[in-house]
mmCIF file of N, CA, C and O in Angstrom:
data_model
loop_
_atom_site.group_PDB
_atom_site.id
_atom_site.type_symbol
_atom_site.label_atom_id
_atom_site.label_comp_id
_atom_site.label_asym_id
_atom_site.label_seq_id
_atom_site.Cartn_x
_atom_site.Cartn_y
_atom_site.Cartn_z
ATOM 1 N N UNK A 54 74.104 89.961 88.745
ATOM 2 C CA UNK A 54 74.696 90.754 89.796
ATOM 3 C C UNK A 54 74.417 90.161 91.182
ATOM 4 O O UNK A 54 75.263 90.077 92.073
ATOM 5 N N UNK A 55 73.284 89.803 91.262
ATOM 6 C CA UNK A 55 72.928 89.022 92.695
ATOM 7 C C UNK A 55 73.614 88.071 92.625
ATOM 8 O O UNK A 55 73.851 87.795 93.800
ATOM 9 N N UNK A 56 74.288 87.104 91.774
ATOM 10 C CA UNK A 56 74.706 85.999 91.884
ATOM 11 C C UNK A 56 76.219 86.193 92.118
ATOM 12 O O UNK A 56 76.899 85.196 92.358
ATOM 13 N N UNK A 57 76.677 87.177 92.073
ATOM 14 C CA UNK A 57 77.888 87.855 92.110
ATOM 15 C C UNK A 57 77.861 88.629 93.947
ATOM 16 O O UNK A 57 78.626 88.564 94.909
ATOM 17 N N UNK A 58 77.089 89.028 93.785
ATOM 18 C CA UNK A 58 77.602 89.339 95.509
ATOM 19 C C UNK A 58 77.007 88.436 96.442
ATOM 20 O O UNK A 58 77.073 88.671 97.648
ATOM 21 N N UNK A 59 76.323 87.232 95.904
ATOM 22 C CA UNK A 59 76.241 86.430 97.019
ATOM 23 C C UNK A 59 77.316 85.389 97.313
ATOM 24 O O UNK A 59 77.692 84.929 98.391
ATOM 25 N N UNK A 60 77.798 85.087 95.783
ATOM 26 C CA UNK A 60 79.213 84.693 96.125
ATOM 27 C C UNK A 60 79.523 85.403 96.781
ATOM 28 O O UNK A 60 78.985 85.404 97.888
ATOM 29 N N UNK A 61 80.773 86.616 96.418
ATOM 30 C CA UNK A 61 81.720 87.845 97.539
ATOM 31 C C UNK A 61 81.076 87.347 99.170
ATOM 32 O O UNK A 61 81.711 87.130 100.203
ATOM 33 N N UNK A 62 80.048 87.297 98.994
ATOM 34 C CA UNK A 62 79.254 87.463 100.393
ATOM 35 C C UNK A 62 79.896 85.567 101.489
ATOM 36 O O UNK A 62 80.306 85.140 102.568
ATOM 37 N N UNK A 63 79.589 85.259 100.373
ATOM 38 C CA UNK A 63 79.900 83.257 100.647
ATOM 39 C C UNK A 63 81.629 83.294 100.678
ATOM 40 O O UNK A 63 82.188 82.285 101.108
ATOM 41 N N UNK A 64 82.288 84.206 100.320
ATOM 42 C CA UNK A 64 83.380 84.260 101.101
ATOM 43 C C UNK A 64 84.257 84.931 102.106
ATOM 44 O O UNK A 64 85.310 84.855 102.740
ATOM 45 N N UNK A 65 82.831 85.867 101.788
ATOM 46 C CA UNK A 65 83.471 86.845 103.015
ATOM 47 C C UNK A 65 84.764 88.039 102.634
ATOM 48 O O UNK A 65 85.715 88.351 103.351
ATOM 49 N N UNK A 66 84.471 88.465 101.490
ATOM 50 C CA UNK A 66 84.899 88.973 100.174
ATOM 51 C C UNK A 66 84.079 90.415 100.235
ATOM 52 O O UNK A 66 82.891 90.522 100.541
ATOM 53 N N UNK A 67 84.949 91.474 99.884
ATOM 54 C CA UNK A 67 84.544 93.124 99.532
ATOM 55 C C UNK A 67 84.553 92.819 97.896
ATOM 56 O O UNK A 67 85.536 92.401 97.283
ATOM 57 N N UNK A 68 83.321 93.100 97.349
ATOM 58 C CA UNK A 68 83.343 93.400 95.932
ATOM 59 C C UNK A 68 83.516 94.561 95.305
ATOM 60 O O UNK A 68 82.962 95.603 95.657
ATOM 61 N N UNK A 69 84.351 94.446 94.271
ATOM 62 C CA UNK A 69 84.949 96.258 94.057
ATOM 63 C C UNK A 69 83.988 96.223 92.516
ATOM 64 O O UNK A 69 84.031 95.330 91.669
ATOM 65 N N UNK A 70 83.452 97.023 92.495
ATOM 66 C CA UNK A 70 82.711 97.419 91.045
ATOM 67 C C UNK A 70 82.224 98.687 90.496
ATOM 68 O O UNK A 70 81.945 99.544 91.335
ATOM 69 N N UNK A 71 82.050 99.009 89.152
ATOM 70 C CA UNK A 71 82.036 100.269 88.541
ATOM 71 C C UNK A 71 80.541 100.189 88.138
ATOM 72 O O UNK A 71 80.138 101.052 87.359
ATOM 73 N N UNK A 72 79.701 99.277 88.569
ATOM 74 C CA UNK A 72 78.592 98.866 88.256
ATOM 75 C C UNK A 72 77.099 99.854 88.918
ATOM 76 O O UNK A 72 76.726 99.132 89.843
ATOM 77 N N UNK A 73 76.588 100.504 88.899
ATOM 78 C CA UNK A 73 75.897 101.127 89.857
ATOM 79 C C UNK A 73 74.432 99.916 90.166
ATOM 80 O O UNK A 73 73.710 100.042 91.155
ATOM 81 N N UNK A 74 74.241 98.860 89.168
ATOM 82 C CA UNK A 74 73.411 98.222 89.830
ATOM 83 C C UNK A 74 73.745 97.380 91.169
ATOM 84 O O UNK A 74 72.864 96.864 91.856
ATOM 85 N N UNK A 75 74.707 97.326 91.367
ATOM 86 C CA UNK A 75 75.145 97.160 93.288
ATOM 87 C C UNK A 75 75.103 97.945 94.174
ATOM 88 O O UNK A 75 75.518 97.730 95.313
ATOM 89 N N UNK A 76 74.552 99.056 93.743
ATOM 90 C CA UNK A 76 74.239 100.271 94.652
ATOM 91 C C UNK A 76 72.888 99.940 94.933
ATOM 92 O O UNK A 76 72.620 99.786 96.124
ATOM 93 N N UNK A 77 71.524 99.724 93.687
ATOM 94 C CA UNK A 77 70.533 99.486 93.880
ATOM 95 C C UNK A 77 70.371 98.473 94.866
ATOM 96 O O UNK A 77 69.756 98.711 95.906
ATOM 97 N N UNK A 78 71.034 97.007 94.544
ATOM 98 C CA UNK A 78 70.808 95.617 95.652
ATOM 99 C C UNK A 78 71.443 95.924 96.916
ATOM 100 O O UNK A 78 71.233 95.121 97.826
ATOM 101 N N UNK A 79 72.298 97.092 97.193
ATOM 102 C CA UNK A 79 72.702 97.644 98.823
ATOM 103 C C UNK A 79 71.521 98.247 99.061
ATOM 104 O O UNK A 79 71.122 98.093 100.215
ATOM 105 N N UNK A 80 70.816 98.895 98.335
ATOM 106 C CA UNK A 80 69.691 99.466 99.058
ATOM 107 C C UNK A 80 68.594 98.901 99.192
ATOM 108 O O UNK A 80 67.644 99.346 99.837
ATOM 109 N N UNK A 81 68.653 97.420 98.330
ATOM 110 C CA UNK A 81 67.676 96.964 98.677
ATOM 111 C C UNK A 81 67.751 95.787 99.938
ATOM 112 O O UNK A 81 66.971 94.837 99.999
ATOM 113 N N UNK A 82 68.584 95.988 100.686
ATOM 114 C CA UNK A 82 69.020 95.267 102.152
ATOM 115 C C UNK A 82 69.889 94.393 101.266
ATOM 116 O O UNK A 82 70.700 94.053 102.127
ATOM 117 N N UNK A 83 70.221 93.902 100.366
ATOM 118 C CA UNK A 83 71.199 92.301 99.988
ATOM 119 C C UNK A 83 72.216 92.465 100.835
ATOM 120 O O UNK A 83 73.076 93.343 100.911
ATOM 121 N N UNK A 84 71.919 91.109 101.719
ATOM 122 C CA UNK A 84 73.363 90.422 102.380
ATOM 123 C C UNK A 84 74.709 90.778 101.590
ATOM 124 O O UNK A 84 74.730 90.375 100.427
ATOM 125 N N UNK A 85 75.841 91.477 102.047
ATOM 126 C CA UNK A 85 76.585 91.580 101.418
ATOM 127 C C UNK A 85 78.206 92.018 102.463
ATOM 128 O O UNK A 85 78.197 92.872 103.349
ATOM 129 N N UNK A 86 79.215 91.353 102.138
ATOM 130 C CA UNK A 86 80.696 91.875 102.810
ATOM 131 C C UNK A 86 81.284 93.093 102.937
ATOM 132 O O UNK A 86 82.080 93.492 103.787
ATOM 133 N N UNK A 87 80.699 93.761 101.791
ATOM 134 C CA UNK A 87 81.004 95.075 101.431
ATOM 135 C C UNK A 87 81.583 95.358 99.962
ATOM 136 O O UNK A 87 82.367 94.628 99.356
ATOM 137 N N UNK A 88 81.107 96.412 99.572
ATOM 138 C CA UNK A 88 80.940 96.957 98.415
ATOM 139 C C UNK A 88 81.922 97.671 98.277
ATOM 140 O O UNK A 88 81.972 98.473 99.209
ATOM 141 N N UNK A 89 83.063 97.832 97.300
ATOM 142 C CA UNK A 89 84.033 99.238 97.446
ATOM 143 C C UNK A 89 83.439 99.512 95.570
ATOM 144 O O UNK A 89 83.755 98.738 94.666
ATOM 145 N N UNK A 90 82.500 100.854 95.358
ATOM 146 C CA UNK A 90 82.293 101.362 93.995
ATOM 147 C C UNK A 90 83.449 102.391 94.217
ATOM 148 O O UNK A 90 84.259 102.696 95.092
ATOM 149 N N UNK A 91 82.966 102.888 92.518
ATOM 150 C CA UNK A 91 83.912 103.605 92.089
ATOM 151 C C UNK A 91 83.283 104.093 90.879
ATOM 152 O O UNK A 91 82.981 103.174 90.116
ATOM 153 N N UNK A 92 82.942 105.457 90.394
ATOM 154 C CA UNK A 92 82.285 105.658 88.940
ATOM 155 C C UNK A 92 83.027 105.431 87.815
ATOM 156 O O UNK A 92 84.182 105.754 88.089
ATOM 157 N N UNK A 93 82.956 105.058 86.741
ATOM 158 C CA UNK A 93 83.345 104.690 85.936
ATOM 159 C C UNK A 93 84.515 105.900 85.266
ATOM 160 O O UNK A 93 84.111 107.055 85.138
ATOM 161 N N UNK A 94 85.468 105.668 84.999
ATOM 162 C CA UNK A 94 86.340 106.801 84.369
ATOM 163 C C UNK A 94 86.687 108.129 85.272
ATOM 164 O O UNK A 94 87.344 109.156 85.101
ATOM 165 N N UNK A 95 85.745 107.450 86.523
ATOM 166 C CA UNK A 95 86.608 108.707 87.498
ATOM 167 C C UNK A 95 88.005 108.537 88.113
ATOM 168 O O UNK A 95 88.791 109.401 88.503
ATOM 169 N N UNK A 96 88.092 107.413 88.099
ATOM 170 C CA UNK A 96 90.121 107.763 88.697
ATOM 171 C C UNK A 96 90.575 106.370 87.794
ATOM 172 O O UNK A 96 89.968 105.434 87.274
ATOM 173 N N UNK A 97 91.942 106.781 87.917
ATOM 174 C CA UNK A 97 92.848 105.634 87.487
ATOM 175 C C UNK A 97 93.056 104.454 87.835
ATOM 176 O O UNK A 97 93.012 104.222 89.043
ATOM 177 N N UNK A 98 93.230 103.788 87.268
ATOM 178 C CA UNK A 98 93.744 102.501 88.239
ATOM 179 C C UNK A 98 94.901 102.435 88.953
ATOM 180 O O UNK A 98 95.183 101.497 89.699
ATOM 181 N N UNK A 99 95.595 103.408 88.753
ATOM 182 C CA UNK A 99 96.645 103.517 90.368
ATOM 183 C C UNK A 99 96.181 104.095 91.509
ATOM 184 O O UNK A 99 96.565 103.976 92.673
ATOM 185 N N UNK A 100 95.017 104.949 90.867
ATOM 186 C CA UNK A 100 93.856 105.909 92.077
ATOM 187 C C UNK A 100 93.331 104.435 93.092
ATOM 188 O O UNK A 100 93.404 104.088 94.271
ATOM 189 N N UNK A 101 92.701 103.807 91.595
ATOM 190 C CA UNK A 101 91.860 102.901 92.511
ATOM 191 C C UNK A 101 92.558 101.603 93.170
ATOM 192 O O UNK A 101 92.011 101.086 94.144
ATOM 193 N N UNK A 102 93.335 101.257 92.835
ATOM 194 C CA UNK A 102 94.429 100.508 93.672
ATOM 195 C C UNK A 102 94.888 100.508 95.000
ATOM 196 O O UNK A 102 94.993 99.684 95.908
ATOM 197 N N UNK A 103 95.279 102.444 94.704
ATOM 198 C CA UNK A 103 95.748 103.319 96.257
ATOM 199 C C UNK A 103 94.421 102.587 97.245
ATOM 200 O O UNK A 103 94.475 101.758 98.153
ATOM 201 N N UNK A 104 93.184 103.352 96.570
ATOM 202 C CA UNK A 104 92.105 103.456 97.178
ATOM 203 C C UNK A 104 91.494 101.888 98.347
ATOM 204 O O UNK A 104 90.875 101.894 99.411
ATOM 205 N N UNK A 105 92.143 100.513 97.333
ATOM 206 C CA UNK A 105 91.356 99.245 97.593
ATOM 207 C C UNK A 105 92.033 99.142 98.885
ATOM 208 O O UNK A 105 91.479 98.847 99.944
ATOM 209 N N UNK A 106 93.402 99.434 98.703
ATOM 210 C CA UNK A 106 94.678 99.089 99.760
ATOM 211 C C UNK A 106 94.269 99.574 101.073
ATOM 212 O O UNK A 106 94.044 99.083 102.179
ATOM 213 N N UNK A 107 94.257 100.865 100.461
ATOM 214 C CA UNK A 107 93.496 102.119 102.024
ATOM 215 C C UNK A 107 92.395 101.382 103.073
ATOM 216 O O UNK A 107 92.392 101.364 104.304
ATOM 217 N N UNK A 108 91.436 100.767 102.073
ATOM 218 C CA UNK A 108 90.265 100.228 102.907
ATOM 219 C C UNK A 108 91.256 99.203 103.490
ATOM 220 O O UNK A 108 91.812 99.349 104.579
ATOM 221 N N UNK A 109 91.451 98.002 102.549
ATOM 222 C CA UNK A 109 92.370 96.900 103.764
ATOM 223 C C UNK A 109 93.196 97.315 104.422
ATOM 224 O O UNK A 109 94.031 96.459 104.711
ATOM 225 N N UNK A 110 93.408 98.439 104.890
ATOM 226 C CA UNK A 110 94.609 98.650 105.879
ATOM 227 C C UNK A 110 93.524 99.082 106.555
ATOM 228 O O UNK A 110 93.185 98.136 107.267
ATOM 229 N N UNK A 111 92.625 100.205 106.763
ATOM 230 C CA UNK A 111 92.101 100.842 107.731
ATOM 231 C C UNK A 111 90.582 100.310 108.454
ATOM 232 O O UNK A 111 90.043 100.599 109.522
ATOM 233 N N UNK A 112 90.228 99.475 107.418
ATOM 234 C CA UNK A 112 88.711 99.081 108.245
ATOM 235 C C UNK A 112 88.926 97.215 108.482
ATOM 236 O O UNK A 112 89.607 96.417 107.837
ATOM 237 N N UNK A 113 88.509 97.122 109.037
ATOM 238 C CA UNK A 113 88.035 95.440 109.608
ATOM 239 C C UNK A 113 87.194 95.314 108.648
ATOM 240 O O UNK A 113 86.826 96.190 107.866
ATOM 241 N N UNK A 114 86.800 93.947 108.708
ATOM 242 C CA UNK A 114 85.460 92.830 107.898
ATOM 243 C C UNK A 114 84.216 93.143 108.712
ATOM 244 O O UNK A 114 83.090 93.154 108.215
ATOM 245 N N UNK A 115 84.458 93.377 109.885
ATOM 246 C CA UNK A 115 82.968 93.791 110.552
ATOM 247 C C UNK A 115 82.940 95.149 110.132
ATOM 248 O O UNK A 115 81.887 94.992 109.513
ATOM 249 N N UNK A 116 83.225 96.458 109.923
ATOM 250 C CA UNK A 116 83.451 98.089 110.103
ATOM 251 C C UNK A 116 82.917 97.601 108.026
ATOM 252 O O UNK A 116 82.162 98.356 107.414
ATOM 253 N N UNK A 117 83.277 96.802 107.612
ATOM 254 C CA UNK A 117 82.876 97.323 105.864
ATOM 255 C C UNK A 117 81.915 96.553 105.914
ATOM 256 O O UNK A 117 81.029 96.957 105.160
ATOM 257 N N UNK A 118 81.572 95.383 106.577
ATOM 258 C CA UNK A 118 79.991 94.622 106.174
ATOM 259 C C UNK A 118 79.122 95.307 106.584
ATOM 260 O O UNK A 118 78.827 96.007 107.552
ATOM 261 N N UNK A 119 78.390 94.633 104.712
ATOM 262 C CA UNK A 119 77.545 95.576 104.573
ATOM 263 C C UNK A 119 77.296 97.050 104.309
ATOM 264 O O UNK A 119 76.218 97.643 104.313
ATOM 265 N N UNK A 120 78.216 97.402 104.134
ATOM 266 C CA UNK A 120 77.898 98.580 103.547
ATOM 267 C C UNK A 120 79.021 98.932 102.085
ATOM 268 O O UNK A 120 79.790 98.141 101.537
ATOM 269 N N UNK A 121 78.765 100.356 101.756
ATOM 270 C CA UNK A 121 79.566 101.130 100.538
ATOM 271 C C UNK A 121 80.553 102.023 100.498
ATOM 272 O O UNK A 121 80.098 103.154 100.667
ATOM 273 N N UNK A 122 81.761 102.004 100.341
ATOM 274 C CA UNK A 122 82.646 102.278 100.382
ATOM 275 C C UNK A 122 83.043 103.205 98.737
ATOM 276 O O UNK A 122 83.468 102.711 97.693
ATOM 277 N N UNK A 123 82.729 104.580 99.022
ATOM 278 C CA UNK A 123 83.064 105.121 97.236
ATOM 279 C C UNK A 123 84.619 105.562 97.553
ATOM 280 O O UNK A 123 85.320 105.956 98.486
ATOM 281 N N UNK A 124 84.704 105.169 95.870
ATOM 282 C CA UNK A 124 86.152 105.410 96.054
ATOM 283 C C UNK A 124 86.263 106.619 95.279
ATOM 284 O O UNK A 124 87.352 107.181 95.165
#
């Protein structure tokens, strides 16, 4: 997982995941672009689609780095 958002991070990349151990490495300070979770089996994938779009339309790369974005 660390090796996974330090990539995202090395490109300057929002990582979208159903994973909650990326919740733990946000809290543990990891450098990161931004996180968009989502719990597992809670919405659809047209939910979460809507949802990814929403963020790229409404926030900048500075306004999501670093932080978590639930969808």
């Amino acid at each position: 997982d660390e090796e996974q958002l330090a990539f995202a991070y090395s490109q300057q990349r929002v990582l979208y995941t159903q994973d909650r151990d990326f919740l733990i490495l946000h809290s543990a300070d990891s450098d990161h672009a931004g996180i968009a979770y989502c719990i597992k089996g809670s919405r659809s994938i047209g939910d979460i689609i809507r949802g990814l779009i929403l963020i790229w339309e409404v926030l900048s790369a500075n306004e999501i780095n670093g932080k978590i974005e639930f969808l």
